[in-house]
Amino acid sequence: MTPLDVLDWRRRVASLYREVRAASDPAAGHELWIRGRDTLFREHPASPIPPEHRASFAGLSYARYDPSLRFEAPVETDVPPEWIDVSTGTDGIVPFQLIGRVRLPVGDLDVWWLDSYGGGIFVPMKDASCGASAYGGGRYVLDTVKGADLGGDPAADLVVDLNFAYNPSCAYTESWACPLPPPGNTLPVAIRAGELVPRTPGEEKSGML
């Protein structure tokens, strides 16, 4: 995998999310997202699926789309100043600044800003399903510097659709190191939505549960 492979991966992810935002309805966008991600994971040289398992890769597992878990929420910016430095291994130390919070019916999520070159919104999530039906380390809902952007009102609202929660790359192989959700991104309930726990290598099974 080369830097140009990673560049192409990010371009394709950004293009996929543009299609999602332009879809006729969120459920249709979710179908596009599933198909697009499965293709990338199976075929792209920057896929986090180890190369020796890509030929047998049949797709990831997802929960069915639940419209009750899609929210358009204002970002409350009256939060105390906070910064965290995250060691990612491949990208070194990555700084994040807390810039706000979204209050959802299922719990609150902190909104972080990638406080380095390029910038971007980062909203990870850990919920009560992590370690059971979902990856134990948590999932990402938004990561705009890498193209994972569901849109929203430019004035301050974010589309926070938990059906698009996905596993970080470190869920598939130990060669990746990823930022994991801090305490302010932990939900008290189980979120049966989005990408589910990765199967062991060679046992991936496409479809929705």
Short mmCIF file of C-alpha atoms in Angstrom, two decimals:
data_model
loop_
_atom_site.label_atom_id
_atom_site.label_comp_id
_atom_site.label_asym_id
_atom_site.label_seq_id
_atom_site.Cartn_x
_atom_site.Cartn_y
_atom_site.Cartn_z
CA MET A 1 0.00 0.00 0.00
CA THR A 2 1.40 3.38 -1.07
CA PRO A 3 0.49 6.97 -0.17
CA LEU A 4 -1.21 7.24 -3.58
CA ASP A 5 -3.32 4.19 -2.72
CA VAL A 6 -4.46 5.95 0.45
CA LEU A 7 -5.20 9.12 -1.54
CA ASP A 8 -7.36 7.15 -3.97
CA TRP A 9 -9.15 5.40 -1.09
CA ARG A 10 -10.03 8.73 0.49
CA ARG A 11 -11.25 10.11 -2.83
CA ARG A 12 -13.49 7.11 -3.31
CA VAL A 13 -14.86 7.35 0.23
CA ALA A 14 -15.61 11.05 -0.26
CA SER A 15 -17.34 10.26 -3.57
CA LEU A 16 -19.39 7.52 -1.89
CA TYR A 17 -20.59 9.91 0.82
CA ARG A 18 -21.54 12.48 -1.85
CA GLU A 19 -23.77 9.82 -3.39
CA VAL A 20 -25.22 9.04 0.04
CA ARG A 21 -26.07 12.70 0.66
CA ALA A 22 -27.68 12.96 -2.79
CA ALA A 23 -29.76 9.79 -2.43
CA SER A 24 -33.56 9.96 -2.67
CA ASP A 25 -33.95 8.97 0.98
CA PRO A 26 -31.63 7.93 3.83
CA ALA A 27 -32.43 4.22 3.51
CA ALA A 28 -31.49 4.29 -0.19
CA GLY A 29 -28.29 6.10 0.74
CA HIS A 30 -27.58 3.38 3.29
CA GLU A 31 -27.85 0.71 0.58
CA LEU A 32 -25.40 2.66 -1.59
CA TRP A 33 -23.04 2.97 1.36
CA ILE A 34 -23.08 -0.76 2.06
CA ARG A 35 -22.42 -1.71 -1.56
CA GLY A 36 -19.71 0.90 -1.96
CA ARG A 37 -17.87 -0.05 1.22
CA ASP A 38 -18.00 -3.76 0.45
CA THR A 39 -16.48 -3.10 -2.99
CA LEU A 40 -13.70 -0.97 -1.53
CA PHE A 41 -12.90 -3.48 1.21
CA ARG A 42 -12.79 -6.33 -1.29
CA GLU A 43 -10.91 -4.70 -4.17
CA HIS A 44 -8.93 -1.64 -3.10
CA PRO A 45 -5.19 -1.88 -2.31
CA ALA A 46 -5.68 0.38 0.73
CA SER A 47 -8.37 -1.89 2.20
CA PRO A 48 -7.86 -2.70 5.89
CA ILE A 49 -8.73 -6.31 5.07
CA PRO A 50 -5.38 -8.16 4.97
CA PRO A 51 -4.42 -8.98 1.35
CA GLU A 52 -4.44 -12.73 1.98
CA HIS A 53 -8.12 -12.59 2.95
CA ARG A 54 -9.48 -10.33 0.20
CA ALA A 55 -10.13 -13.08 -2.32
CA SER A 56 -12.50 -14.81 0.12
CA PHE A 57 -14.03 -11.57 1.42
CA ALA A 58 -17.81 -11.67 0.86
CA GLY A 59 -18.76 -8.43 2.57
CA LEU A 60 -19.22 -6.88 6.00
CA SER A 61 -22.16 -7.36 8.36
CA TYR A 62 -24.61 -4.53 8.99
CA ALA A 63 -27.77 -3.96 10.98
CA ARG A 64 -30.90 -3.08 9.03
CA TYR A 65 -31.60 0.60 8.54
CA ASP A 66 -33.51 2.11 11.46
CA PRO A 67 -34.94 5.55 10.62
CA SER A 68 -35.41 6.33 14.33
CA LEU A 69 -31.61 6.56 14.67
CA ARG A 70 -31.16 9.39 12.18
CA PHE A 71 -30.89 12.85 13.73
CA GLU A 72 -30.26 16.42 12.62
CA ALA A 73 -28.81 18.00 15.71
CA PRO A 74 -27.44 21.45 16.49
CA VAL A 75 -23.88 21.54 17.75
CA GLU A 76 -23.84 23.09 21.22
CA THR A 77 -20.59 25.01 21.29
CA ASP A 78 -20.71 26.12 24.94
CA VAL A 79 -18.26 23.48 26.12
CA PRO A 80 -15.14 23.79 28.28
CA PRO A 81 -11.86 23.86 26.36
CA GLU A 82 -10.37 20.41 26.01
CA TRP A 83 -7.68 18.85 23.86
CA ILE A 84 -6.57 15.26 23.52
CA ASP A 85 -3.51 13.81 21.79
CA VAL A 86 -4.03 10.40 20.24
CA SER A 87 -1.19 8.10 19.22
CA THR A 88 -2.13 6.44 15.94
CA GLY A 89 1.13 4.72 15.09
CA THR A 90 1.08 5.34 11.34
CA ASP A 91 0.18 9.05 11.62
CA GLY A 92 2.04 9.76 14.85
CA ILE A 93 0.39 11.92 17.51
CA VAL A 94 -2.91 13.37 16.29
CA PRO A 95 -4.36 16.33 18.26
CA PHE A 96 -8.11 16.82 18.68
CA GLN A 97 -9.94 19.83 20.12
CA LEU A 98 -13.40 19.58 21.66
CA ILE A 99 -15.59 22.09 19.80
CA GLY A 100 -19.10 21.10 20.80
CA ARG A 101 -21.64 18.48 21.66
CA VAL A 102 -24.74 17.03 20.02
CA ARG A 103 -27.61 15.99 22.27
CA LEU A 104 -29.49 13.00 20.89
CA PRO A 105 -32.45 11.04 22.29
CA VAL A 106 -30.06 8.11 22.84
CA GLY A 107 -27.41 10.19 24.62
CA ASP A 108 -24.87 12.95 24.01
CA LEU A 109 -21.83 12.79 21.75
CA ASP A 110 -18.86 15.15 21.86
CA VAL A 111 -17.83 16.76 18.58
CA TRP A 112 -14.08 16.94 18.02
CA TRP A 113 -11.99 18.93 15.57
CA LEU A 114 -8.83 17.46 14.06
CA ASP A 115 -6.50 20.23 15.21
CA SER A 116 -3.80 19.79 12.58
CA TYR A 117 -3.27 20.31 8.86
CA GLY A 118 -6.52 19.90 6.94
CA GLY A 119 -8.77 19.80 9.99
CA GLY A 120 -12.11 18.04 10.12
CA ILE A 121 -15.02 16.98 12.32
CA PHE A 122 -14.62 13.70 14.21
CA VAL A 123 -17.50 12.02 16.05
CA PRO A 124 -16.69 8.53 17.33
CA MET A 125 -19.13 6.45 19.37
CA LYS A 126 -18.98 3.66 21.90
CA ASP A 127 -22.25 2.14 23.08
CA ALA A 128 -23.53 -0.74 25.17
CA SER A 129 -23.39 -3.12 22.19
CA CYS A 130 -19.60 -2.76 21.85
CA GLY A 131 -17.92 -6.02 22.70
CA ALA A 132 -21.06 -7.98 21.79
CA SER A 133 -22.74 -7.23 18.44
CA ALA A 134 -20.43 -4.26 17.71
CA TYR A 135 -16.65 -3.87 17.71
CA GLY A 136 -15.36 -3.55 21.27
CA GLY A 137 -13.24 -0.48 20.63
CA GLY A 138 -16.13 1.61 19.34
CA ARG A 139 -17.13 2.97 15.95
CA TYR A 140 -16.97 6.18 13.94
CA VAL A 141 -20.06 8.13 12.90
CA LEU A 142 -18.36 11.12 11.25
CA ASP A 143 -14.74 11.63 10.19
CA THR A 144 -14.86 14.39 7.61
CA VAL A 145 -11.13 14.62 6.91
CA LYS A 146 -11.44 11.11 5.49
CA GLY A 147 -14.66 11.84 3.60
CA ALA A 148 -17.17 10.41 6.11
CA ASP A 149 -19.56 13.36 6.09
CA LEU A 150 -23.36 13.01 6.15
CA GLY A 151 -24.03 16.73 5.71
CA GLY A 152 -26.16 19.14 7.68
CA ASP A 153 -27.14 22.79 7.88
CA PRO A 154 -24.02 24.95 7.41
CA ALA A 155 -25.30 27.22 10.20
CA ALA A 156 -24.49 24.64 12.89
CA ASP A 157 -26.50 21.41 12.51
CA LEU A 158 -24.97 18.02 11.82
CA VAL A 159 -26.66 14.99 10.33
CA VAL A 160 -25.83 12.28 12.85
CA ASP A 161 -27.18 9.03 11.43
CA LEU A 162 -26.08 6.14 13.62
CA ASN A 163 -26.96 3.70 10.84
CA PHE A 164 -23.72 4.84 9.21
CA ALA A 165 -21.53 4.00 12.22
CA TYR A 166 -18.55 2.00 10.99
CA ASN A 167 -15.59 0.19 12.46
CA PRO A 168 -12.13 1.79 12.53
CA SER A 169 -9.43 0.13 10.45
CA CYS A 170 -7.80 -1.34 13.55
CA ALA A 171 -10.85 -3.61 13.93
CA TYR A 172 -9.58 -5.71 11.02
CA THR A 173 -5.83 -5.90 11.56
CA GLU A 174 -3.31 -5.02 14.25
CA SER A 175 -1.17 -3.18 11.68
CA TRP A 176 -3.45 -0.14 12.12
CA ALA A 177 -3.72 2.09 15.20
CA CYS A 178 -6.85 4.23 15.48
CA PRO A 179 -8.30 6.93 17.74
CA LEU A 180 -10.94 5.37 19.97
CA PRO A 181 -13.95 7.12 21.56
CA PRO A 182 -13.16 9.18 24.68
CA PRO A 183 -15.58 9.20 27.65
CA GLY A 184 -17.74 11.98 26.19
CA ASN A 185 -18.52 9.77 23.21
CA THR A 186 -19.92 6.86 25.19
CA LEU A 187 -23.65 6.18 24.96
CA PRO A 188 -25.49 4.41 27.81
CA VAL A 189 -27.65 2.29 25.49
CA ALA A 190 -27.02 -0.34 22.84
CA ILE A 191 -27.14 0.99 19.28
CA ARG A 192 -28.21 -1.84 17.00
CA ALA A 193 -27.31 0.01 13.82
CA GLY A 194 -24.48 0.44 11.37
CA GLU A 195 -21.61 -1.94 10.87
CA LEU A 196 -21.50 -4.88 13.27
CA VAL A 197 -18.61 -6.76 14.85
CA PRO A 198 -16.01 -7.96 12.34
CA ARG A 199 -15.91 -11.67 11.74
CA THR A 200 -12.66 -13.55 12.01
CA PRO A 201 -10.52 -13.46 8.84
CA GLY A 202 -12.04 -15.51 6.06
CA GLU A 203 -15.46 -15.65 7.75
CA GLU A 204 -16.87 -12.30 6.59
CA LYS A 205 -20.45 -12.62 5.46
CA SER A 206 -22.24 -9.97 3.48
CA GLY A 207 -25.70 -8.88 4.45
CA MET A 208 -27.83 -7.28 7.13
CA LEU A 209 -28.96 -8.72 10.43
#
